[in-house]
Structure formats: structure tokens, C-alpha cells
Amino acid sequence: MGDLVPATAKPKEGPSSIQCPMLTSTNYTVWAIRMTLCLKVHKVWETIEEETTDVEKNNMATALLVQSIPETLVLQVGTLDTAKKVWEAIKTRYMGVERVKEARLQTLMTDFDRLKMKDSETIDDFVGMISEIASKSA
């Protein structure tokens, strides 16, 4: 087990220990919230909100964004010259995916609402259809 540190102990000076979240194909919304906080903690969020001429802050924000995305996405946004452009490129790519998911979920909810057991179906058949819709929606 690790050593216990009293609550009154001062944190060590040096680089921040805050880690950026990793973006996956399914967590864009949560990633964006966490990344916003991470960029605010590092005092570089304004480079995303409004394109700034502060090269140091832009480089820090870009570095934080790039370390939190998959390699394949790094290759796609690597040529962009500002953190704001990188953020917008990521947002555009993943918000489209979110809209497709929402539309698909709406379709599945409609299918569920219309689902009725036919006289010729067994309970197992009907349960199978419900399970299929539940699996697809998950």
C-alpha cells in the first residue's frame, strides 16, 4: 500500500498531474466536457473559444488535444495550425456520428412502439424481437 499523506501537505510544484481523457468512437460528448475542463485548468480554453495570437497558449492547447485523440485522428488534424481548428475538426467528425446514432435510436424506438405480438407468434419469438431491439439500441 502507498504512504498516507496528511491533508495539510502542500502539493509538489511542477507540471500538472491532470490527465486528458482519451477520445473513443463512443464517448465524444463526455470527452468534450472533460477536455473543456482540462483546457480551462491549463488556462488555454480561450484559444478554442476565440482564435488567439498567443503562440505558447495555442501550442499548449493543441498538444493537449492531440494527446487525447487516437493516432488515426492525429494524422487527420496534424496539419491544422491552431487549436481552435483542431477542436472544430474533431467536433465536426464526432457530432455527425452522434446525430446518426440519435436518428437510429429514434427509429428503434418507433419500431418498439409499433411492436405487437401476432396470434401466430410464440412468446419466445416475441421476446426475441424485443431483445433484438434492445441489443441494437444499446
JSON list of C-alpha atoms in Angstrom, two decimals:
[
{"chain": "A", "resi": 1, "resn": "MET", "atom": "CA", "xyz": [0.00, 0.00, 0.00]},
{"chain": "A", "resi": 2, "resn": "GLY", "atom": "CA", "xyz": [1.08, 3.59, -0.55]},
{"chain": "A", "resi": 3, "resn": "ASP", "atom": "CA", "xyz": [2.06, 6.02, 2.16]},
{"chain": "A", "resi": 4, "resn": "LEU", "atom": "CA", "xyz": [-0.66, 8.14, 3.71]},
{"chain": "A", "resi": 5, "resn": "VAL", "atom": "CA", "xyz": [-0.26, 11.85, 3.09]},
{"chain": "A", "resi": 6, "resn": "PRO", "atom": "CA", "xyz": [-1.79, 14.28, 5.55]},
{"chain": "A", "resi": 7, "resn": "ALA", "atom": "CA", "xyz": [-4.47, 16.55, 4.08]},
{"chain": "A", "resi": 8, "resn": "THR", "atom": "CA", "xyz": [-2.43, 19.61, 5.03]},
{"chain": "A", "resi": 9, "resn": "ALA", "atom": "CA", "xyz": [0.55, 18.61, 2.88]},
{"chain": "A", "resi": 10, "resn": "LYS", "atom": "CA", "xyz": [1.28, 21.03, 0.03]},
{"chain": "A", "resi": 11, "resn": "PRO", "atom": "CA", "xyz": [1.18, 19.61, -3.49]},
{"chain": "A", "resi": 12, "resn": "LYS", "atom": "CA", "xyz": [4.50, 19.21, -5.26]},
{"chain": "A", "resi": 13, "resn": "GLU", "atom": "CA", "xyz": [5.50, 22.03, -7.58]},
{"chain": "A", "resi": 14, "resn": "GLY", "atom": "CA", "xyz": [5.94, 21.19, -11.24]},
{"chain": "A", "resi": 15, "resn": "PRO", "atom": "CA", "xyz": [3.83, 20.02, -14.14]},
{"chain": "A", "resi": 16, "resn": "SER", "atom": "CA", "xyz": [0.17, 19.42, -13.52]},
{"chain": "A", "resi": 17, "resn": "SER", "atom": "CA", "xyz": [-0.89, 15.84, -12.88]},
{"chain": "A", "resi": 18, "resn": "ILE", "atom": "CA", "xyz": [-4.25, 16.36, -14.59]},
{"chain": "A", "resi": 19, "resn": "GLN", "atom": "CA", "xyz": [-4.59, 13.83, -17.38]},
{"chain": "A", "resi": 20, "resn": "CYS", "atom": "CA", "xyz": [-6.59, 14.43, -20.52]},
{"chain": "A", "resi": 21, "resn": "PRO", "atom": "CA", "xyz": [-9.30, 11.90, -21.36]},
{"chain": "A", "resi": 22, "resn": "MET", "atom": "CA", "xyz": [-8.88, 9.69, -24.43]},
{"chain": "A", "resi": 23, "resn": "LEU", "atom": "CA", "xyz": [-11.43, 10.09, -27.21]},
{"chain": "A", "resi": 24, "resn": "THR", "atom": "CA", "xyz": [-13.04, 6.88, -28.45]},
{"chain": "A", "resi": 25, "resn": "SER", "atom": "CA", "xyz": [-15.65, 6.19, -31.09]},
{"chain": "A", "resi": 26, "resn": "THR", "atom": "CA", "xyz": [-18.44, 6.27, -28.48]},
{"chain": "A", "resi": 27, "resn": "ASN", "atom": "CA", "xyz": [-17.55, 8.91, -25.87]},
{"chain": "A", "resi": 28, "resn": "TYR", "atom": "CA", "xyz": [-17.39, 12.24, -27.73]},
{"chain": "A", "resi": 29, "resn": "THR", "atom": "CA", "xyz": [-19.89, 14.10, -25.52]},
{"chain": "A", "resi": 30, "resn": "VAL", "atom": "CA", "xyz": [-18.22, 13.11, -22.24]},
{"chain": "A", "resi": 31, "resn": "TRP", "atom": "CA", "xyz": [-14.76, 13.64, -23.79]},
{"chain": "A", "resi": 32, "resn": "ALA", "atom": "CA", "xyz": [-15.69, 17.18, -24.85]},
{"chain": "A", "resi": 33, "resn": "ILE", "atom": "CA", "xyz": [-16.87, 18.07, -21.33]},
{"chain": "A", "resi": 34, "resn": "ARG", "atom": "CA", "xyz": [-13.74, 16.65, -19.73]},
{"chain": "A", "resi": 35, "resn": "MET", "atom": "CA", "xyz": [-11.44, 18.21, -22.34]},
{"chain": "A", "resi": 36, "resn": "THR", "atom": "CA", "xyz": [-13.06, 21.61, -21.84]},
{"chain": "A", "resi": 37, "resn": "LEU", "atom": "CA", "xyz": [-12.28, 21.39, -18.12]},
{"chain": "A", "resi": 38, "resn": "CYS", "atom": "CA", "xyz": [-8.75, 20.17, -18.81]},
{"chain": "A", "resi": 39, "resn": "LEU", "atom": "CA", "xyz": [-8.09, 23.08, -21.16]},
{"chain": "A", "resi": 40, "resn": "LYS", "atom": "CA", "xyz": [-9.54, 25.53, -18.61]},
{"chain": "A", "resi": 41, "resn": "VAL", "atom": "CA", "xyz": [-7.32, 24.12, -15.85]},
{"chain": "A", "resi": 42, "resn": "HIS", "atom": "CA", "xyz": [-4.30, 24.64, -18.10]},
{"chain": "A", "resi": 43, "resn": "LYS", "atom": "CA", "xyz": [-5.59, 28.18, -18.81]},
{"chain": "A", "resi": 44, "resn": "VAL", "atom": "CA", "xyz": [-5.77, 27.70, -22.58]},
{"chain": "A", "resi": 45, "resn": "TRP", "atom": "CA", "xyz": [-9.52, 27.34, -23.19]},
{"chain": "A", "resi": 46, "resn": "GLU", "atom": "CA", "xyz": [-9.70, 30.82, -24.71]},
{"chain": "A", "resi": 47, "resn": "THR", "atom": "CA", "xyz": [-7.64, 29.56, -27.65]},
{"chain": "A", "resi": 48, "resn": "ILE", "atom": "CA", "xyz": [-10.61, 27.32, -28.50]},
{"chain": "A", "resi": 49, "resn": "GLU", "atom": "CA", "xyz": [-13.33, 29.91, -27.91]},
{"chain": "A", "resi": 50, "resn": "GLU", "atom": "CA", "xyz": [-11.64, 32.65, -29.87]},
{"chain": "A", "resi": 51, "resn": "GLU", "atom": "CA", "xyz": [-8.60, 32.18, -32.06]},
{"chain": "A", "resi": 52, "resn": "THR", "atom": "CA", "xyz": [-5.72, 33.84, -30.26]},
{"chain": "A", "resi": 53, "resn": "THR", "atom": "CA", "xyz": [-2.32, 35.04, -31.42]},
{"chain": "A", "resi": 54, "resn": "ASP", "atom": "CA", "xyz": [-0.63, 33.74, -28.26]},
{"chain": "A", "resi": 55, "resn": "VAL", "atom": "CA", "xyz": [1.60, 31.05, -29.79]},
{"chain": "A", "resi": 56, "resn": "GLU", "atom": "CA", "xyz": [2.50, 29.49, -26.44]},
{"chain": "A", "resi": 57, "resn": "LYS", "atom": "CA", "xyz": [-1.13, 29.03, -25.37]},
{"chain": "A", "resi": 58, "resn": "ASN", "atom": "CA", "xyz": [-2.09, 27.76, -28.84]},
{"chain": "A", "resi": 59, "resn": "ASN", "atom": "CA", "xyz": [0.73, 25.21, -28.74]},
{"chain": "A", "resi": 60, "resn": "MET", "atom": "CA", "xyz": [-0.28, 24.04, -25.25]},
{"chain": "A", "resi": 61, "resn": "ALA", "atom": "CA", "xyz": [-3.94, 23.65, -26.24]},
{"chain": "A", "resi": 62, "resn": "THR", "atom": "CA", "xyz": [-3.03, 21.84, -29.44]},
{"chain": "A", "resi": 63, "resn": "ALA", "atom": "CA", "xyz": [-0.67, 19.50, -27.56]},
{"chain": "A", "resi": 64, "resn": "LEU", "atom": "CA", "xyz": [-3.39, 18.66, -25.01]},
{"chain": "A", "resi": 65, "resn": "LEU", "atom": "CA", "xyz": [-5.90, 17.96, -27.76]},
{"chain": "A", "resi": 66, "resn": "VAL", "atom": "CA", "xyz": [-3.51, 15.84, -29.81]},
{"chain": "A", "resi": 67, "resn": "GLN", "atom": "CA", "xyz": [-2.52, 13.70, -26.82]},
{"chain": "A", "resi": 68, "resn": "SER", "atom": "CA", "xyz": [-6.19, 12.92, -26.16]},
{"chain": "A", "resi": 69, "resn": "ILE", "atom": "CA", "xyz": [-7.18, 11.63, -29.60]},
{"chain": "A", "resi": 70, "resn": "PRO", "atom": "CA", "xyz": [-6.44, 8.36, -31.43]},
{"chain": "A", "resi": 71, "resn": "GLU", "atom": "CA", "xyz": [-3.45, 8.15, -33.77]},
{"chain": "A", "resi": 72, "resn": "THR", "atom": "CA", "xyz": [-5.59, 7.95, -36.89]},
{"chain": "A", "resi": 73, "resn": "LEU", "atom": "CA", "xyz": [-7.26, 11.24, -35.97]},
{"chain": "A", "resi": 74, "resn": "VAL", "atom": "CA", "xyz": [-3.90, 12.84, -35.18]},
{"chain": "A", "resi": 75, "resn": "LEU", "atom": "CA", "xyz": [-2.88, 12.15, -38.77]},
{"chain": "A", "resi": 76, "resn": "GLN", "atom": "CA", "xyz": [-6.03, 13.91, -40.00]},
{"chain": "A", "resi": 77, "resn": "VAL", "atom": "CA", "xyz": [-5.72, 17.04, -37.85]},
{"chain": "A", "resi": 78, "resn": "GLY", "atom": "CA", "xyz": [-1.94, 17.22, -37.68]},
{"chain": "A", "resi": 79, "resn": "THR", "atom": "CA", "xyz": [-1.68, 19.82, -40.44]},
{"chain": "A", "resi": 80, "resn": "LEU", "atom": "CA", "xyz": [-4.09, 22.27, -38.79]},
{"chain": "A", "resi": 81, "resn": "ASP", "atom": "CA", "xyz": [-2.29, 25.30, -37.39]},
{"chain": "A", "resi": 82, "resn": "THR", "atom": "CA", "xyz": [-4.50, 26.34, -34.46]},
{"chain": "A", "resi": 83, "resn": "ALA", "atom": "CA", "xyz": [-6.09, 24.60, -31.51]},
{"chain": "A", "resi": 84, "resn": "LYS", "atom": "CA", "xyz": [-9.46, 26.07, -32.47]},
{"chain": "A", "resi": 85, "resn": "LYS", "atom": "CA", "xyz": [-9.26, 24.41, -35.91]},
{"chain": "A", "resi": 86, "resn": "VAL", "atom": "CA", "xyz": [-8.27, 21.09, -34.34]},
{"chain": "A", "resi": 87, "resn": "TRP", "atom": "CA", "xyz": [-11.21, 21.30, -31.88]},
{"chain": "A", "resi": 88, "resn": "GLU", "atom": "CA", "xyz": [-13.66, 22.17, -34.67]},
{"chain": "A", "resi": 89, "resn": "ALA", "atom": "CA", "xyz": [-12.39, 19.31, -36.88]},
{"chain": "A", "resi": 90, "resn": "ILE", "atom": "CA", "xyz": [-12.86, 16.80, -34.04]},
{"chain": "A", "resi": 91, "resn": "LYS", "atom": "CA", "xyz": [-16.29, 18.23, -33.22]},
{"chain": "A", "resi": 92, "resn": "THR", "atom": "CA", "xyz": [-17.44, 18.08, -36.84]},
{"chain": "A", "resi": 93, "resn": "ARG", "atom": "CA", "xyz": [-16.35, 14.48, -37.20]},
{"chain": "A", "resi": 94, "resn": "TYR", "atom": "CA", "xyz": [-17.90, 13.20, -33.98]},
{"chain": "A", "resi": 95, "resn": "MET", "atom": "CA", "xyz": [-21.08, 15.30, -33.85]},
{"chain": "A", "resi": 96, "resn": "GLY", "atom": "CA", "xyz": [-22.06, 13.78, -37.18]},
{"chain": "A", "resi": 97, "resn": "VAL", "atom": "CA", "xyz": [-21.67, 10.35, -35.64]},
{"chain": "A", "resi": 98, "resn": "GLU", "atom": "CA", "xyz": [-23.81, 11.39, -32.67]},
{"chain": "A", "resi": 99, "resn": "ARG", "atom": "CA", "xyz": [-26.60, 12.60, -34.99]},
{"chain": "A", "resi": 100, "resn": "VAL", "atom": "CA", "xyz": [-26.58, 9.28, -36.85]},
{"chain": "A", "resi": 101, "resn": "LYS", "atom": "CA", "xyz": [-26.80, 7.40, -33.53]},
{"chain": "A", "resi": 102, "resn": "GLU", "atom": "CA", "xyz": [-29.69, 9.55, -32.37]},
{"chain": "A", "resi": 103, "resn": "ALA", "atom": "CA", "xyz": [-31.58, 9.01, -35.64]},
{"chain": "A", "resi": 104, "resn": "ARG", "atom": "CA", "xyz": [-31.03, 5.25, -35.42]},
{"chain": "A", "resi": 105, "resn": "LEU", "atom": "CA", "xyz": [-32.23, 5.24, -31.82]},
{"chain": "A", "resi": 106, "resn": "GLN", "atom": "CA", "xyz": [-35.37, 7.15, -32.82]},
{"chain": "A", "resi": 107, "resn": "THR", "atom": "CA", "xyz": [-36.05, 4.52, -35.50]},
{"chain": "A", "resi": 108, "resn": "LEU", "atom": "CA", "xyz": [-35.63, 1.71, -32.96]},
{"chain": "A", "resi": 109, "resn": "MET", "atom": "CA", "xyz": [-37.97, 3.45, -30.51]},
{"chain": "A", "resi": 110, "resn": "THR", "atom": "CA", "xyz": [-40.59, 3.71, -33.25]},
{"chain": "A", "resi": 111, "resn": "ASP", "atom": "CA", "xyz": [-40.12, 0.02, -34.05]},
{"chain": "A", "resi": 112, "resn": "PHE", "atom": "CA", "xyz": [-40.62, -0.79, -30.37]},
{"chain": "A", "resi": 113, "resn": "ASP", "atom": "CA", "xyz": [-43.77, 1.35, -30.14]},
{"chain": "A", "resi": 114, "resn": "ARG", "atom": "CA", "xyz": [-45.27, -0.45, -33.15]},
{"chain": "A", "resi": 115, "resn": "LEU", "atom": "CA", "xyz": [-44.34, -3.91, -31.92]},
{"chain": "A", "resi": 116, "resn": "LYS", "atom": "CA", "xyz": [-47.32, -6.18, -31.32]},
{"chain": "A", "resi": 117, "resn": "MET", "atom": "CA", "xyz": [-47.46, -9.89, -30.81]},
{"chain": "A", "resi": 118, "resn": "LYS", "atom": "CA", "xyz": [-49.28, -11.70, -33.60]},
{"chain": "A", "resi": 119, "resn": "ASP", "atom": "CA", "xyz": [-51.57, -14.64, -32.92]},
{"chain": "A", "resi": 120, "resn": "SER", "atom": "CA", "xyz": [-49.26, -16.91, -34.91]},
{"chain": "A", "resi": 121, "resn": "GLU", "atom": "CA", "xyz": [-46.13, -15.96, -32.89]},
{"chain": "A", "resi": 122, "resn": "THR", "atom": "CA", "xyz": [-44.85, -17.74, -29.83]},
{"chain": "A", "resi": 123, "resn": "ILE", "atom": "CA", "xyz": [-43.82, -15.87, -26.73]},
{"chain": "A", "resi": 124, "resn": "ASP", "atom": "CA", "xyz": [-40.21, -16.85, -27.47]},
{"chain": "A", "resi": 125, "resn": "ASP", "atom": "CA", "xyz": [-40.45, -15.25, -30.94]},
{"chain": "A", "resi": 126, "resn": "PHE", "atom": "CA", "xyz": [-41.86, -12.03, -29.47]},
{"chain": "A", "resi": 127, "resn": "VAL", "atom": "CA", "xyz": [-39.23, -11.92, -26.71]},
{"chain": "A", "resi": 128, "resn": "GLY", "atom": "CA", "xyz": [-36.60, -12.44, -29.39]},
{"chain": "A", "resi": 129, "resn": "MET", "atom": "CA", "xyz": [-37.84, -9.37, -31.30]},
{"chain": "A", "resi": 130, "resn": "ILE", "atom": "CA", "xyz": [-37.81, -7.28, -28.12]},
{"chain": "A", "resi": 131, "resn": "SER", "atom": "CA", "xyz": [-34.31, -8.50, -27.29]},
{"chain": "A", "resi": 132, "resn": "GLU", "atom": "CA", "xyz": [-33.11, -7.63, -30.81]},
{"chain": "A", "resi": 133, "resn": "ILE", "atom": "CA", "xyz": [-34.39, -4.06, -30.50]},
{"chain": "A", "resi": 134, "resn": "ALA", "atom": "CA", "xyz": [-32.84, -3.74, -27.03]},
{"chain": "A", "resi": 135, "resn": "SER", "atom": "CA", "xyz": [-29.48, -5.03, -28.28]},
{"chain": "A", "resi": 136, "resn": "LYS", "atom": "CA", "xyz": [-29.45, -2.66, -31.25]},
{"chain": "A", "resi": 137, "resn": "SER", "atom": "CA", "xyz": [-30.34, 0.31, -29.06]},
{"chain": "A", "resi": 138, "resn": "ALA", "atom": "CA", "xyz": [-27.62, -0.49, -26.56]}
]
